[in-house]
mmCIF file of C-alpha atoms in Angstrom:
data_model
loop_
_atom_site.group_PDB
_atom_site.id
_atom_site.type_symbol
_atom_site.label_atom_id
_atom_site.label_comp_id
_atom_site.label_asym_id
_atom_site.label_seq_id
_atom_site.Cartn_x
_atom_site.Cartn_y
_atom_site.Cartn_z
ATOM 1 C CA UNK A 1185 65.834 75.857 113.122
ATOM 2 C CA UNK A 1186 69.352 74.698 112.329
ATOM 3 C CA UNK A 1187 70.127 71.217 113.517
ATOM 4 C CA UNK A 1188 72.369 71.110 116.577
ATOM 5 C CA UNK A 1189 75.578 69.128 116.503
ATOM 6 C CA UNK A 1190 75.129 65.587 117.823
ATOM 7 C CA UNK A 1191 76.579 64.892 121.235
ATOM 8 C CA UNK A 1192 80.008 63.266 121.073
ATOM 9 C CA UNK A 1193 79.934 59.526 121.578
ATOM 10 C CA UNK A 1194 82.158 57.651 123.995
ATOM 11 C CA UNK A 1195 84.178 56.315 121.063
ATOM 12 C CA UNK A 1196 84.808 59.777 119.672
ATOM 13 C CA UNK A 1197 85.840 61.038 123.102
ATOM 14 C CA UNK A 1198 88.270 58.170 123.530
ATOM 15 C CA UNK A 1199 89.684 58.837 120.072
ATOM 16 C CA UNK A 1200 90.131 62.503 120.948
ATOM 17 C CA UNK A 1201 91.954 61.606 124.168
ATOM 18 C CA UNK A 1202 94.127 59.094 122.331
ATOM 19 C CA UNK A 1203 95.064 61.681 119.714
ATOM 20 C CA UNK A 1204 96.363 63.889 122.523
ATOM 21 C CA UNK A 1205 98.276 61.121 124.286
ATOM 22 C CA UNK A 1206 99.529 59.094 121.334
ATOM 23 C CA UNK A 1207 103.313 59.426 121.015
ATOM 24 C CA UNK A 1208 104.719 60.568 117.713
ATOM 25 C CA UNK A 1209 107.166 58.227 115.970
ATOM 26 C CA UNK A 1210 110.820 59.107 116.427
ATOM 27 C CA UNK A 1211 112.297 60.461 113.204
ATOM 28 C CA UNK A 1212 115.602 58.636 113.544
ATOM 29 C CA UNK A 1213 116.880 55.588 111.717
ATOM 30 C CA UNK A 1214 118.266 52.349 113.123
ATOM 31 C CA UNK A 1215 121.841 53.566 112.980
ATOM 32 C CA UNK A 1216 121.032 56.585 115.163
ATOM 33 C CA UNK A 1217 119.179 54.381 117.646
ATOM 34 C CA UNK A 1218 122.211 52.151 118.004
ATOM 35 C CA UNK A 1219 124.467 55.187 118.355
ATOM 36 C CA UNK A 1220 122.393 56.462 121.286
ATOM 37 C CA UNK A 1221 122.263 53.078 123.011
ATOM 38 C CA UNK A 1222 125.943 52.226 122.618
ATOM 39 C CA UNK A 1223 127.341 55.661 123.496
ATOM 40 C CA UNK A 1224 125.090 55.869 126.568
ATOM 41 C CA UNK A 1225 126.246 52.438 127.745
ATOM 42 C CA UNK A 1226 129.904 53.280 127.224
ATOM 43 C CA UNK A 1227 129.517 56.755 128.722
ATOM 44 C CA UNK A 1228 127.868 55.594 131.942
ATOM 45 C CA UNK A 1229 130.346 52.718 132.250
ATOM 46 C CA UNK A 1230 133.266 55.108 131.826
ATOM 47 C CA UNK A 1231 131.888 57.646 134.301
ATOM 48 C CA UNK A 1232 131.062 54.943 136.855
ATOM 49 C CA UNK A 1233 134.506 53.356 136.564
ATOM 50 C CA UNK A 1234 136.308 56.651 137.092
ATOM 51 C CA UNK A 1235 133.941 57.721 139.894
ATOM 52 C CA UNK A 1236 134.967 54.724 142.031
ATOM 53 C CA UNK A 1237 138.510 56.087 142.189
ATOM 54 C CA UNK A 1238 137.296 58.971 144.363
ATOM 55 C CA UNK A 1239 135.220 57.401 147.132
ATOM 56 C CA UNK A 1240 132.728 59.856 148.692
ATOM 57 C CA UNK A 1241 132.148 60.466 152.376
ATOM 58 C CA UNK A 1242 130.932 57.527 154.417
ATOM 59 C CA UNK A 1243 127.297 56.719 153.845
ATOM 60 C CA UNK A 1244 127.058 58.490 150.455
ATOM 61 C CA UNK A 1245 126.604 56.619 147.172
ATOM 62 C CA UNK A 1246 129.576 56.634 144.812
ATOM 63 C CA UNK A 1247 127.232 56.952 141.819
ATOM 64 C CA UNK A 1248 124.019 58.982 141.957
ATOM 65 C CA UNK A 1249 120.904 57.535 140.300
ATOM 66 C CA UNK A 1250 119.871 60.744 138.432
ATOM 67 C CA UNK A 1251 123.058 60.358 136.375
ATOM 68 C CA UNK A 1252 121.110 57.877 134.243
ATOM 69 C CA UNK A 1253 118.648 60.606 133.303
ATOM 70 C CA UNK A 1254 121.519 62.960 132.520
ATOM 71 C CA UNK A 1255 122.997 60.273 130.260
ATOM 72 C CA UNK A 1256 119.771 60.159 128.236
ATOM 73 C CA UNK A 1257 120.127 63.856 127.494
ATOM 74 C CA UNK A 1258 123.883 63.849 126.870
ATOM 75 C CA UNK A 1259 123.856 60.903 124.456
ATOM 76 C CA UNK A 1260 120.351 60.916 122.963
ATOM 77 C CA UNK A 1261 119.986 64.717 122.714
ATOM 78 C CA UNK A 1262 123.569 66.013 122.542
ATOM 79 C CA UNK A 1263 122.483 69.220 120.779
ATOM 80 C CA UNK A 1264 119.858 70.096 123.398
ATOM 81 C CA UNK A 1265 120.474 73.171 125.571
ATOM 82 C CA UNK A 1266 119.466 70.961 128.511
ATOM 83 C CA UNK A 1267 122.347 68.565 127.789
ATOM 84 C CA UNK A 1268 125.246 71.002 127.511
ATOM 85 C CA UNK A 1269 128.137 70.848 130.016
ATOM 86 C CA UNK A 1270 127.047 73.856 132.065
ATOM 87 C CA UNK A 1271 123.498 72.517 132.249
ATOM 88 C CA UNK A 1272 124.627 69.054 133.375
ATOM 89 C CA UNK A 1273 127.300 70.083 135.855
ATOM 90 C CA UNK A 1274 125.742 73.318 137.048
ATOM 91 C CA UNK A 1275 122.175 72.019 137.121
ATOM 92 C CA UNK A 1276 122.923 68.873 139.111
ATOM 93 C CA UNK A 1277 125.297 70.601 141.512
ATOM 94 C CA UNK A 1278 123.043 73.597 142.178
ATOM 95 C CA UNK A 1279 120.077 71.261 142.716
ATOM 96 C CA UNK A 1280 122.090 69.275 145.240
ATOM 97 C CA UNK A 1281 122.956 72.455 147.165
ATOM 98 C CA UNK A 1282 119.282 73.478 147.162
ATOM 99 C CA UNK A 1283 118.281 70.036 148.428
ATOM 100 C CA UNK A 1284 120.874 70.198 151.197
ATOM 101 C CA UNK A 1285 119.681 73.661 152.196
ATOM 102 C CA UNK A 1286 116.091 72.400 152.435
ATOM 103 C CA UNK A 1287 117.122 69.391 154.523
ATOM 104 C CA UNK A 1288 119.029 71.608 156.961
ATOM 105 C CA UNK A 1289 116.824 74.670 156.972
ATOM 106 C CA UNK A 1290 113.206 73.595 156.575
ATOM 107 C CA UNK A 1291 111.154 71.765 159.187
ATOM 108 C CA UNK A 1292 108.690 69.040 158.187
ATOM 109 C CA UNK A 1293 106.384 67.781 156.967
ATOM 110 C CA UNK A 1294 108.730 66.131 154.499
ATOM 111 C CA UNK A 1295 106.345 66.238 151.477
ATOM 112 C CA UNK A 1296 106.470 70.025 151.629
ATOM 113 C CA UNK A 1297 110.233 69.970 152.052
ATOM 114 C CA UNK A 1298 110.505 67.774 148.950
ATOM 115 C CA UNK A 1299 108.263 70.132 146.992
ATOM 116 C CA UNK A 1300 110.285 73.150 148.119
ATOM 117 C CA UNK A 1301 113.531 71.435 147.114
ATOM 118 C CA UNK A 1302 112.340 70.665 143.592
ATOM 119 C CA UNK A 1303 110.814 74.126 143.115
ATOM 120 C CA UNK A 1304 113.900 75.832 144.525
ATOM 121 C CA UNK A 1305 116.168 73.764 142.279
ATOM 122 C CA UNK A 1306 114.162 74.764 139.210
ATOM 123 C CA UNK A 1307 114.242 78.428 140.199
ATOM 124 C CA UNK A 1308 118.002 78.322 140.793
ATOM 125 C CA UNK A 1309 118.690 76.519 137.509
ATOM 126 C CA UNK A 1310 116.593 79.034 135.596
ATOM 127 C CA UNK A 1311 118.376 81.940 137.226
ATOM 128 C CA UNK A 1312 121.820 80.456 136.481
ATOM 129 C CA UNK A 1313 120.898 79.325 132.928
ATOM 130 C CA UNK A 1314 121.669 75.709 133.724
ATOM 131 C CA UNK A 1315 118.226 74.114 133.486
ATOM 132 C CA UNK A 1316 118.703 70.345 133.556
ATOM 133 C CA UNK A 1317 115.684 68.068 134.213
ATOM 134 C CA UNK A 1318 117.643 65.448 136.204
ATOM 135 C CA UNK A 1319 118.528 68.278 138.580
ATOM 136 C CA UNK A 1320 114.993 68.044 139.935
ATOM 137 C CA UNK A 1321 115.635 64.386 140.697
ATOM 138 C CA UNK A 1322 118.898 65.287 142.443
ATOM 139 C CA UNK A 1323 117.089 67.757 144.720
ATOM 140 C CA UNK A 1324 114.340 65.231 145.430
ATOM 141 C CA UNK A 1325 116.854 62.449 146.110
ATOM 142 C CA UNK A 1326 118.644 64.691 148.610
ATOM 143 C CA UNK A 1327 115.444 65.304 150.577
ATOM 144 C CA UNK A 1328 113.988 61.781 150.364
ATOM 145 C CA UNK A 1329 117.319 60.280 151.391
ATOM 146 C CA UNK A 1330 117.644 62.951 154.109
ATOM 147 C CA UNK A 1331 121.213 63.523 153.042
ATOM 148 C CA UNK A 1332 122.840 66.176 155.210
ATOM 149 C CA UNK A 1333 126.496 65.732 154.273
ATOM 150 C CA UNK A 1334 127.654 69.013 152.620
ATOM 151 C CA UNK A 1335 130.192 67.208 150.442
ATOM 152 C CA UNK A 1336 127.337 65.375 148.676
ATOM 153 C CA UNK A 1337 127.040 68.264 146.204
ATOM 154 C CA UNK A 1338 130.676 67.812 145.179
ATOM 155 C CA UNK A 1339 131.137 64.058 145.462
ATOM 156 C CA UNK A 1340 129.264 62.261 144.009
ATOM 157 C CA UNK A 1341 127.026 64.885 142.316
ATOM 158 C CA UNK A 1342 129.495 67.326 140.748
ATOM 159 C CA UNK A 1343 132.127 64.625 140.185
ATOM 160 C CA UNK A 1344 129.707 62.247 138.446
ATOM 161 C CA UNK A 1345 128.400 65.095 136.308
ATOM 162 C CA UNK A 1346 131.878 66.157 135.221
ATOM 163 C CA UNK A 1347 132.825 62.580 134.330
ATOM 164 C CA UNK A 1348 129.629 62.123 132.309
ATOM 165 C CA UNK A 1349 130.269 65.358 130.394
ATOM 166 C CA UNK A 1350 133.823 64.239 129.605
ATOM 167 C CA UNK A 1351 132.492 60.890 128.403
ATOM 168 C CA UNK A 1352 129.974 62.714 126.201
ATOM 169 C CA UNK A 1353 132.684 64.951 124.753
ATOM 170 C CA UNK A 1354 134.728 61.842 123.921
ATOM 171 C CA UNK A 1355 132.055 59.478 122.603
ATOM 172 C CA UNK A 1356 129.521 61.747 120.854
ATOM 173 C CA UNK A 1357 131.990 62.969 118.183
ATOM 174 C CA UNK A 1358 132.964 59.346 117.516
ATOM 175 C CA UNK A 1359 129.302 58.742 116.635
ATOM 176 C CA UNK A 1360 129.121 61.792 114.386
ATOM 177 C CA UNK A 1361 127.500 64.191 116.862
ATOM 178 C CA UNK A 1362 128.960 67.474 118.102
ATOM 179 C CA UNK A 1363 129.309 67.823 121.841
ATOM 180 C CA UNK A 1364 129.374 70.337 123.337
ATOM 181 C CA UNK A 1365 127.013 71.867 120.817
ATOM 182 C CA UNK A 1366 127.230 75.671 120.326
ATOM 183 C CA UNK A 1367 123.994 77.249 121.474
ATOM 184 C CA UNK A 1368 124.220 80.559 119.614
ATOM 185 C CA UNK A 1369 123.271 81.027 115.960
ATOM 186 C CA UNK A 1370 126.456 81.039 113.943
ATOM 187 C CA UNK A 1371 126.829 82.718 110.575
ATOM 188 C CA UNK A 1372 125.324 80.655 107.743
ATOM 189 C CA UNK A 1373 127.786 78.441 105.941
ATOM 190 C CA UNK A 1374 128.747 79.382 102.410
ATOM 191 C CA UNK A 1375 126.800 77.601 99.720
ATOM 192 C CA UNK A 1376 123.270 77.647 98.327
ATOM 193 C CA UNK A 1377 121.047 80.070 100.216
ATOM 194 C CA UNK A 1378 117.567 79.141 101.226
ATOM 195 C CA UNK A 1379 114.294 80.234 99.822
ATOM 196 C CA UNK A 1380 113.367 82.546 102.631
ATOM 197 C CA UNK A 1381 114.872 85.315 104.646
ATOM 198 C CA UNK A 1382 115.029 85.740 108.397
ATOM 199 C CA UNK A 1383 117.878 86.775 110.620
ATOM 200 C CA UNK A 1384 118.851 85.854 114.147
ATOM 201 C CA UNK A 1385 116.932 88.754 115.689
ATOM 202 C CA UNK A 1386 113.735 87.647 113.938
ATOM 203 C CA UNK A 1387 114.171 84.160 115.328
ATOM 204 C CA UNK A 1388 114.797 85.511 118.819
ATOM 205 C CA UNK A 1389 111.674 87.714 118.712
ATOM 206 C CA UNK A 1390 109.501 84.763 117.698
ATOM 207 C CA UNK A 1391 110.951 82.628 120.464
ATOM 208 C CA UNK A 1392 110.284 85.431 122.942
ATOM 209 C CA UNK A 1393 106.629 85.556 121.842
ATOM 210 C CA UNK A 1394 106.469 81.763 122.135
ATOM 211 C CA UNK A 1395 107.523 82.227 125.772
ATOM 212 C CA UNK A 1396 108.390 78.578 126.327
ATOM 213 C CA UNK A 1397 111.657 76.732 126.743
ATOM 214 C CA UNK A 1398 112.641 75.266 123.387
ATOM 215 C CA UNK A 1399 114.717 72.113 123.728
ATOM 216 C CA UNK A 1400 116.676 72.768 120.546
ATOM 217 C CA UNK A 1401 119.760 74.892 119.820
ATOM 218 C CA UNK A 1402 119.266 77.972 117.666
ATOM 219 C CA UNK A 1403 121.355 76.763 114.725
ATOM 220 C CA UNK A 1404 119.516 73.441 114.504
ATOM 221 C CA UNK A 1405 116.199 75.244 114.831
ATOM 222 C CA UNK A 1406 117.084 77.519 111.932
ATOM 223 C CA UNK A 1407 118.156 74.543 109.817
ATOM 224 C CA UNK A 1408 114.886 72.741 110.522
ATOM 225 C CA UNK A 1409 112.739 75.769 109.760
ATOM 226 C CA UNK A 1410 114.564 76.510 106.528
ATOM 227 C CA UNK A 1411 114.425 72.866 105.452
ATOM 228 C CA UNK A 1412 110.713 72.668 106.197
ATOM 229 C CA UNK A 1413 110.091 75.803 104.152
ATOM 230 C CA UNK A 1414 112.044 74.415 101.203
ATOM 231 C CA UNK A 1415 110.146 71.129 101.450
ATOM 232 C CA UNK A 1416 106.835 72.998 101.505
ATOM 233 C CA UNK A 1417 107.837 74.974 98.414
ATOM 234 C CA UNK A 1418 108.693 71.812 96.551
ATOM 235 C CA UNK A 1419 105.406 70.227 97.586
ATOM 236 C CA UNK A 1420 103.357 73.247 96.527
ATOM 237 C CA UNK A 1421 105.132 73.647 93.221
ATOM 238 C CA UNK A 1422 104.861 69.957 92.481
ATOM 239 C CA UNK A 1423 106.004 69.053 89.005
ATOM 240 C CA UNK A 1424 106.559 72.617 87.790
ATOM 241 C CA UNK A 1425 109.740 72.613 85.685
ATOM 242 C CA UNK A 1426 111.948 75.317 84.243
ATOM 243 C CA UNK A 1427 110.510 74.606 80.813
ATOM 244 C CA UNK A 1428 107.055 75.554 82.132
ATOM 245 C CA UNK A 1429 108.187 79.017 83.239
ATOM 246 C CA UNK A 1430 111.039 80.008 80.903
ATOM 247 C CA UNK A 1431 110.894 82.373 77.953
ATOM 248 C CA UNK A 1432 111.474 80.111 74.947
ATOM 249 C CA UNK A 1433 113.673 81.004 71.973
ATOM 250 C CA UNK A 1434 115.353 84.005 73.602
ATOM 251 C CA UNK A 1435 117.202 86.677 71.655
ATOM 252 C CA UNK A 1436 120.828 85.624 71.268
ATOM 253 C CA UNK A 1437 124.059 86.961 69.836
ATOM 254 C CA UNK A 1438 127.223 85.296 68.629
ATOM 255 C CA UNK A 1439 130.829 85.725 69.665
ATOM 256 C CA UNK A 1440 131.471 88.031 66.718
ATOM 257 C CA UNK A 1441 128.364 90.213 67.013
ATOM 258 C CA UNK A 1442 129.469 93.898 66.933
ATOM 259 C CA UNK A 1443 128.962 95.755 70.176
ATOM 260 C CA UNK A 1444 126.679 98.365 68.627
ATOM 261 C CA UNK A 1445 124.303 95.642 67.393
ATOM 262 C CA UNK A 1446 124.256 93.900 70.786
ATOM 263 C CA UNK A 1447 123.646 97.203 72.593
ATOM 264 C CA UNK A 1448 120.806 98.022 70.225
ATOM 265 C CA UNK A 1449 119.226 94.626 70.943
ATOM 266 C CA UNK A 1450 119.446 95.232 74.683
ATOM 267 C CA UNK A 1451 117.826 98.657 74.307
ATOM 268 C CA UNK A 1452 115.202 97.772 71.731
ATOM 269 C CA UNK A 1453 114.071 94.443 73.192
ATOM 270 C CA UNK A 1454 114.001 95.601 76.838
ATOM 271 C CA UNK A 1455 115.904 92.481 77.885
ATOM 272 C CA UNK A 1456 118.621 92.516 80.510
ATOM 273 C CA UNK A 1457 120.832 89.767 79.112
ATOM 274 C CA UNK A 1458 121.749 88.232 75.788
ATOM 275 C CA UNK A 1459 123.047 84.657 75.732
ATOM 276 C CA UNK A 1460 126.095 84.260 73.512
ATOM 277 C CA UNK A 1461 125.897 81.043 71.496
ATOM 278 C CA UNK A 1462 127.887 79.318 68.783
ATOM 279 C CA UNK A 1463 126.400 78.147 65.492
ATOM 280 C CA UNK A 1464 125.226 74.918 67.143
ATOM 281 C CA UNK A 1465 123.316 76.701 69.890
ATOM 282 C CA UNK A 1466 125.771 75.945 72.690
ATOM 283 C CA UNK A 1467 126.160 78.696 75.300
ATOM 284 C CA UNK A 1468 129.542 80.432 75.232
ATOM 285 C CA UNK A 1469 128.713 83.197 77.669
ATOM 286 C CA UNK A 1470 126.284 85.984 78.373
ATOM 287 C CA UNK A 1471 126.406 89.741 77.851
ATOM 288 C CA UNK A 1472 124.514 92.256 79.977
ATOM 289 C CA UNK A 1473 124.369 95.990 80.450
ATOM 290 C CA UNK A 1474 126.802 95.511 83.332
ATOM 291 C CA UNK A 1475 129.346 94.071 80.898
ATOM 292 C CA UNK A 1476 129.061 97.178 78.709
ATOM 293 C CA UNK A 1477 129.498 99.447 81.733
ATOM 294 C CA UNK A 1478 132.491 97.484 82.919
ATOM 295 C CA UNK A 1479 134.097 97.666 79.496
ATOM 296 C CA UNK A 1480 133.515 101.447 79.550
ATOM 297 C CA UNK A 1481 135.822 101.761 82.598
ATOM 298 C CA UNK A 1482 133.015 102.868 84.896
ATOM 299 C CA UNK A 1483 134.730 101.382 87.928
ATOM 300 C CA UNK A 1484 137.956 103.333 87.418
ATOM 301 C CA UNK A 1485 136.713 106.593 85.920
ATOM 302 C CA UNK A 1486 133.476 107.099 87.825
ATOM 303 C CA UNK A 1487 130.024 107.949 86.454
ATOM 304 C CA UNK A 1488 131.024 111.306 84.952
ATOM 305 C CA UNK A 1489 130.993 111.151 81.163
ATOM 306 C CA UNK A 1490 129.590 107.626 81.133
ATOM 307 C CA UNK A 1491 127.393 108.259 78.105
ATOM 308 C CA UNK A 1492 130.316 109.544 76.095
ATOM 309 C CA UNK A 1493 132.529 106.590 77.016
ATOM 310 C CA UNK A 1494 129.720 104.140 76.275
ATOM 311 C CA UNK A 1495 129.200 105.664 72.805
ATOM 312 C CA UNK A 1496 132.923 105.430 72.199
ATOM 313 C CA UNK A 1497 132.853 101.761 73.203
ATOM 314 C CA UNK A 1498 130.022 100.707 70.895
ATOM 315 C CA UNK A 1499 131.131 102.828 67.922
ATOM 316 C CA UNK A 1500 133.022 100.577 65.460
ATOM 317 C CA UNK A 1501 136.661 101.511 64.928
ATOM 318 C CA UNK A 1502 137.557 101.923 61.230
ATOM 319 C CA UNK A 1503 140.481 99.979 59.902
ATOM 320 C CA UNK A 1504 141.985 96.624 60.810
ATOM 321 C CA UNK A 1505 143.370 97.444 64.238
ATOM 322 C CA UNK A 1506 141.576 98.658 67.375
ATOM 323 C CA UNK A 1507 142.654 99.461 70.897
ATOM 324 C CA UNK A 1508 139.240 98.725 72.382
ATOM 325 C CA UNK A 1509 136.754 95.824 72.344
ATOM 326 C CA UNK A 1510 134.768 95.593 69.125
ATOM 327 C CA UNK A 1511 132.670 92.399 69.425
ATOM 328 C CA UNK A 1512 130.575 90.715 72.076
ATOM 329 C CA UNK A 1513 133.079 87.946 72.715
ATOM 330 C CA UNK A 1514 135.559 90.484 74.063
ATOM 331 C CA UNK A 1515 133.335 91.780 76.880
ATOM 332 C CA UNK A 1516 130.943 88.893 77.628
ATOM 333 C CA UNK A 1517 130.875 87.023 80.919
ATOM 334 C CA UNK A 1518 132.240 83.569 80.229
ATOM 335 C CA UNK A 1519 131.385 81.867 83.501
ATOM 336 C CA UNK A 1520 127.629 81.435 83.169
ATOM 337 C CA UNK A 1521 125.366 79.506 85.474
ATOM 338 C CA UNK A 1522 122.859 77.500 83.444
ATOM 339 C CA UNK A 1523 120.018 75.145 84.233
ATOM 340 C CA UNK A 1524 118.230 72.333 82.461
ATOM 341 C CA UNK A 1525 114.708 72.476 81.079
ATOM 342 C CA UNK A 1526 113.514 69.554 83.206
ATOM 343 C CA UNK A 1527 114.875 70.842 86.515
ATOM 344 C CA UNK A 1528 112.241 71.599 89.201
ATOM 345 C CA UNK A 1529 111.635 75.339 89.415
ATOM 346 C CA UNK A 1530 111.589 75.163 93.231
ATOM 347 C CA UNK A 1531 115.294 74.316 93.227
ATOM 348 C CA UNK A 1532 116.126 77.672 91.635
ATOM 349 C CA UNK A 1533 114.043 79.961 93.825
ATOM 350 C CA UNK A 1534 116.922 80.659 96.256
ATOM 351 C CA UNK A 1535 119.119 81.781 93.341
ATOM 352 C CA UNK A 1536 116.624 84.442 92.307
ATOM 353 C CA UNK A 1537 115.500 85.462 95.802
ATOM 354 C CA UNK A 1538 118.901 85.625 97.527
ATOM 355 C CA UNK A 1539 121.886 84.973 95.303
ATOM 356 C CA UNK A 1540 121.351 87.958 92.996
ATOM 357 C CA UNK A 1541 120.676 86.051 89.777
ATOM 358 C CA UNK A 1542 118.368 87.797 87.332
ATOM 359 C CA UNK A 1543 118.490 85.355 84.419
ATOM 360 C CA UNK A 1544 119.529 81.768 83.782
ATOM 361 C CA UNK A 1545 119.996 80.233 80.325
ATOM 362 C CA UNK A 1546 117.983 77.019 80.017
ATOM 363 C CA UNK A 1547 119.482 74.072 78.154
ATOM 364 C CA UNK A 1548 117.727 71.180 76.499
ATOM 365 C CA UNK A 1549 118.709 67.500 76.587
ATOM 366 C CA UNK A 1550 121.387 68.100 73.943
ATOM 367 C CA UNK A 1551 122.939 70.958 75.952
ATOM 368 C CA UNK A 1552 121.683 73.524 73.444
ATOM 369 C CA UNK A 1553 119.957 76.734 74.480
ATOM 370 C CA UNK A 1554 116.177 76.397 74.484
ATOM 371 C CA UNK A 1555 115.141 79.353 76.632
ATOM 372 C CA UNK A 1556 116.010 81.794 79.361
ATOM 373 C CA UNK A 1557 114.555 81.985 82.861
ATOM 374 C CA UNK A 1558 114.239 85.446 84.399
ATOM 375 C CA UNK A 1559 112.945 86.798 87.686
ATOM 376 C CA UNK A 1560 109.845 87.961 85.853
ATOM 377 C CA UNK A 1561 109.253 84.432 84.537
ATOM 378 C CA UNK A 1562 109.550 83.006 88.052
ATOM 379 C CA UNK A 1563 107.165 85.555 89.548
ATOM 380 C CA UNK A 1564 104.652 84.918 86.754
ATOM 381 C CA UNK A 1565 104.847 81.162 87.321
ATOM 382 C CA UNK A 1566 104.304 81.574 91.056
ATOM 383 C CA UNK A 1567 101.368 83.884 90.412
ATOM 384 C CA UNK A 1568 99.791 81.322 88.111
ATOM 385 C CA UNK A 1569 100.392 78.628 90.701
ATOM 386 C CA UNK A 1570 98.821 80.723 93.453
ATOM 387 C CA UNK A 1571 95.872 81.640 91.291
#
């Protein structure tokens, strides 16, 4: 009979409980910690100072206690959906109205009135898209304090919330943080694309399946996911360099190579690009089938008669003068993106997967051509790595 698993010991149970309860370290540096502390102190001080200029009705506090919880969100989590202006102002104010309604409209016992106020505040904030955790405290404070003054929702609650939001809008940018933070997913900024592909609708579908409130704006969430994927790629690929995947000693041509010879090399060797080098092996450009088609006036004349125009292009013109290109240097692409042999291959995956690159010349330490990296080379390297 197979041996049964031993019963968990008290120590193992305690360790399991501790693993569930143990807080994760905050992934922020000392500078960010000081930013949060200082901006929160200045923000609450500013809001409190301005709030005293508008004294509330007799018997009401001029500064509500839940504002401290709102300040934690506004200054420590300025990108959070729960900390945006509508969430702070709308959430606190709506919760105050719900609390007032419960005080006026519900009989005791008071514990049930308090529970109804908090639950009603949450329901109202969800319906109005202004979920703000301190709003639950506002509703509870209204019931526990048995506040029945209707102006309480406006002064101090709405007033304090507005002043705190204004303080956040002033101080957060000074500390390098956007506030308010746009909550939609904006178009990706121009620059290097990432090594994966998902659009905003994909992200929204996954969040819908998750079916939980995510305390992170969509653009930051996308940045984190993409960065984590890139980090995972680099970890998996380890020390794999371009020199490990490239095709060494590629077929090359010179600036003065006749077009018919270059075209024959492209056809015979089944390669898509020929690096153009000088006599020292330095890259001057690159010539591809697209360069031949462009030189054949495909864009202006259309595809009809392409074969005839291409033959005319690559056929050498007799004599000393010619009205068409005759050598590679006249049709090559001069602006060529290159890479170094010792560069990590993971860095180049976005170029091949998204940016439309099919081949990259690879240079050695002396800046001379030592190989060429193609999409096929990258796929083969990944297959070897996976295997």
